[in-house]
Coordinates of C-alpha atoms in Angstrom, one line a residue:
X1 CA -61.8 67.4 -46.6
X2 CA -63.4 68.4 -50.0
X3 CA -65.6 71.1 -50.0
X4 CA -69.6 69.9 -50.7
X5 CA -69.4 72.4 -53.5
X6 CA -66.4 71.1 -54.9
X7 CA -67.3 67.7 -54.7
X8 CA -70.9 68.0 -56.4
X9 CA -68.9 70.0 -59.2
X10 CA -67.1 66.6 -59.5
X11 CA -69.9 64.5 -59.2
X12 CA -72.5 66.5 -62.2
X13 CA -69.3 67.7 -64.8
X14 CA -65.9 67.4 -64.2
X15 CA -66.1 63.7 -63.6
X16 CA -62.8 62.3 -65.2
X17 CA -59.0 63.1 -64.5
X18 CA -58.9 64.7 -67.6
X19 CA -61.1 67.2 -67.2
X20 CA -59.9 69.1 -64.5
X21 CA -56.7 68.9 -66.4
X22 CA -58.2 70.4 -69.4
X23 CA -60.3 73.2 -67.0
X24 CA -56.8 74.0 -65.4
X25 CA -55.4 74.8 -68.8
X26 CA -58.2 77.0 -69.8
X27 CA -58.3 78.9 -66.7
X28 CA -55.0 79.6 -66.7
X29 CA -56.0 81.2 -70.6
X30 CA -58.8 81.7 -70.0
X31 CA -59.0 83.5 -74.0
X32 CA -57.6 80.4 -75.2
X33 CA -60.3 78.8 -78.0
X34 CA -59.7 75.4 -78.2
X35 CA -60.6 72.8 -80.7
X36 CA -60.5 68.9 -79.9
X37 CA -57.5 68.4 -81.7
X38 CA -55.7 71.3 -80.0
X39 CA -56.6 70.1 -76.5
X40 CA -55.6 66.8 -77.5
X41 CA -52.0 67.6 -77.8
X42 CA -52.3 69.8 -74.8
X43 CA -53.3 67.0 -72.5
X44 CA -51.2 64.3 -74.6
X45 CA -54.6 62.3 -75.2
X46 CA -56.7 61.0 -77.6
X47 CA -58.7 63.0 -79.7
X48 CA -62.2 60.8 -79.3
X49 CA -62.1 61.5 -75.8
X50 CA -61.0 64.7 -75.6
X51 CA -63.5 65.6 -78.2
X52 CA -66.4 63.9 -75.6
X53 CA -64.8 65.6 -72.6
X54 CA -65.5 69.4 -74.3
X55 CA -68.7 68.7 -75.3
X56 CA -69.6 67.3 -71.8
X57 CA -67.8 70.5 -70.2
X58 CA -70.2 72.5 -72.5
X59 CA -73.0 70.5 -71.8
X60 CA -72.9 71.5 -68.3
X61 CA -72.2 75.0 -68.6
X62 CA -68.3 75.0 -67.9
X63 CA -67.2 76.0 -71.6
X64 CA -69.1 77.4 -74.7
X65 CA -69.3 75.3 -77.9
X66 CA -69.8 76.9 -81.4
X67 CA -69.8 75.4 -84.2
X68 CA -67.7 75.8 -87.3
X69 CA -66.5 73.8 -91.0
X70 CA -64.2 71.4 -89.1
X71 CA -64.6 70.9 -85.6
X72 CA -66.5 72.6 -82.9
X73 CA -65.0 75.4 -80.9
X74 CA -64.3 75.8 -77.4
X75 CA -64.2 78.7 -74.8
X76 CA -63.7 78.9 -70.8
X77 CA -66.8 80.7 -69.9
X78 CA -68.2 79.1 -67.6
X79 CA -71.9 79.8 -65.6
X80 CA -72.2 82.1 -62.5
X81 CA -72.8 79.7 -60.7
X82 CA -69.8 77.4 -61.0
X83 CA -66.9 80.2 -61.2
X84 CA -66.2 80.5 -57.8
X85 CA -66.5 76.5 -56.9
X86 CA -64.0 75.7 -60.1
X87 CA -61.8 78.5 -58.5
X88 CA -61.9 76.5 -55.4
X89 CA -61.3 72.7 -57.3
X90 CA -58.3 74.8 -58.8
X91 CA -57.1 75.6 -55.6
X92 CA -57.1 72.0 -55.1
X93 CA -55.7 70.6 -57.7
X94 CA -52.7 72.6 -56.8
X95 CA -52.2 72.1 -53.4
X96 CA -50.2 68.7 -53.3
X97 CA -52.0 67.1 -49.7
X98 CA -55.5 68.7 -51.4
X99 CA -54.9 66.9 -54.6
X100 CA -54.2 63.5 -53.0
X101 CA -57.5 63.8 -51.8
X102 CA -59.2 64.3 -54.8
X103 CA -57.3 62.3 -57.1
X104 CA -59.1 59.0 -55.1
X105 CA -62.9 60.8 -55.7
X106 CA -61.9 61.3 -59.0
X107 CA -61.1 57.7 -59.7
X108 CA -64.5 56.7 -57.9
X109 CA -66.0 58.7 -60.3
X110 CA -64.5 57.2 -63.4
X111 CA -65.6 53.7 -62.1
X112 CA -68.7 55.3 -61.4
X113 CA -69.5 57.0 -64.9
X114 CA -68.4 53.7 -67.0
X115 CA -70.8 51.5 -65.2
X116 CA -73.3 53.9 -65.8
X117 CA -72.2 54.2 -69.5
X118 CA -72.1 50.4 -70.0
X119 CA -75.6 50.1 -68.1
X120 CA -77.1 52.4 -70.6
X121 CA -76.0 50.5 -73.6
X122 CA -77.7 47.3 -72.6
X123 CA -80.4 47.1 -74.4
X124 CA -83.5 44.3 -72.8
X125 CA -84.7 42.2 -75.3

C-alpha cells in the first residue's frame, strides 16, 4: 500500500514516469546542476518534455530554477516539507514489489494530467 504522503506527492508534482526518474537521479547527486538538455540524455528523452518536467518540479518546490544565457538551471533542493516523503517515494521506486505498485498510480496519473491538459485547451466559443 502507498503511503497517503507518498501518494499526494504523486498526485500535486511528480505526476509522470519521468519524473520520479529524473528526482532519482538528482538525489542520488544531489550537487548535480542540470540543464534540460543534460537531463535529456540522462533519461534518453526528449528535450521539450524534459524541459516541461524541470520547470513543473520547480514549480512545486522539488528543484530550484535560475536563470541563465541558454537554458535555465536546475538544482535538487527541494522544500522541507517534501524531503522526507520523496525519501520515502525513493524507497519505493527501489523496492521491486513497491514499485509495481506505483508504476499503475503513476499511469493513472498520466491519463489523468492529459485530460486535464486537453480540457484546458478547449476554448468555448
Amino acid at each position: 500500500m502507498i503511503d497517503e504522503r507518498v501518494q499526494f506527492l504523486l498526485e500535486q508534482a511528480i505526476n509522470t514516469p519521468m519524473k520520479p526518474h529524473m528526482v532519482l537521479i538528482l538525489h542520488e547527486d544531489h550537487r548535480a546542476v542540470v540543464t534540460p538538455t543534460i537531463m535529456a540524455g540522462r533519461v534518453c528523452r526528449d528535450i521539450w518534455c524534459v524541459a516541461q518536467a524541470l520547470q513543473e518540479l520547480a514549480e512545486d518546490g522539488i528543484l530550484v530554477s535560475q536563470p541563465s544565457q541558454r537554458e535555465p538551471i536546475y538544482t535538487y533542493q527541494p522544500r522541507d516539507e517534501h524531503q522526507e516523503t520523496i525519501c520515502q517515494l525513493l524507497s519505493y521506486y527501489y523496492d521491486p514489489i513497491a514499485r509495481n505498485q506505483l508504476l499503475p498510480l503513476l499511469q493513472e496519473l498520466v491519463q489523468y494530467v492529459s485530460l486535464h491538459r486537453m480540457r484546458s485547451r478547449v476554448v468555448v466559443a
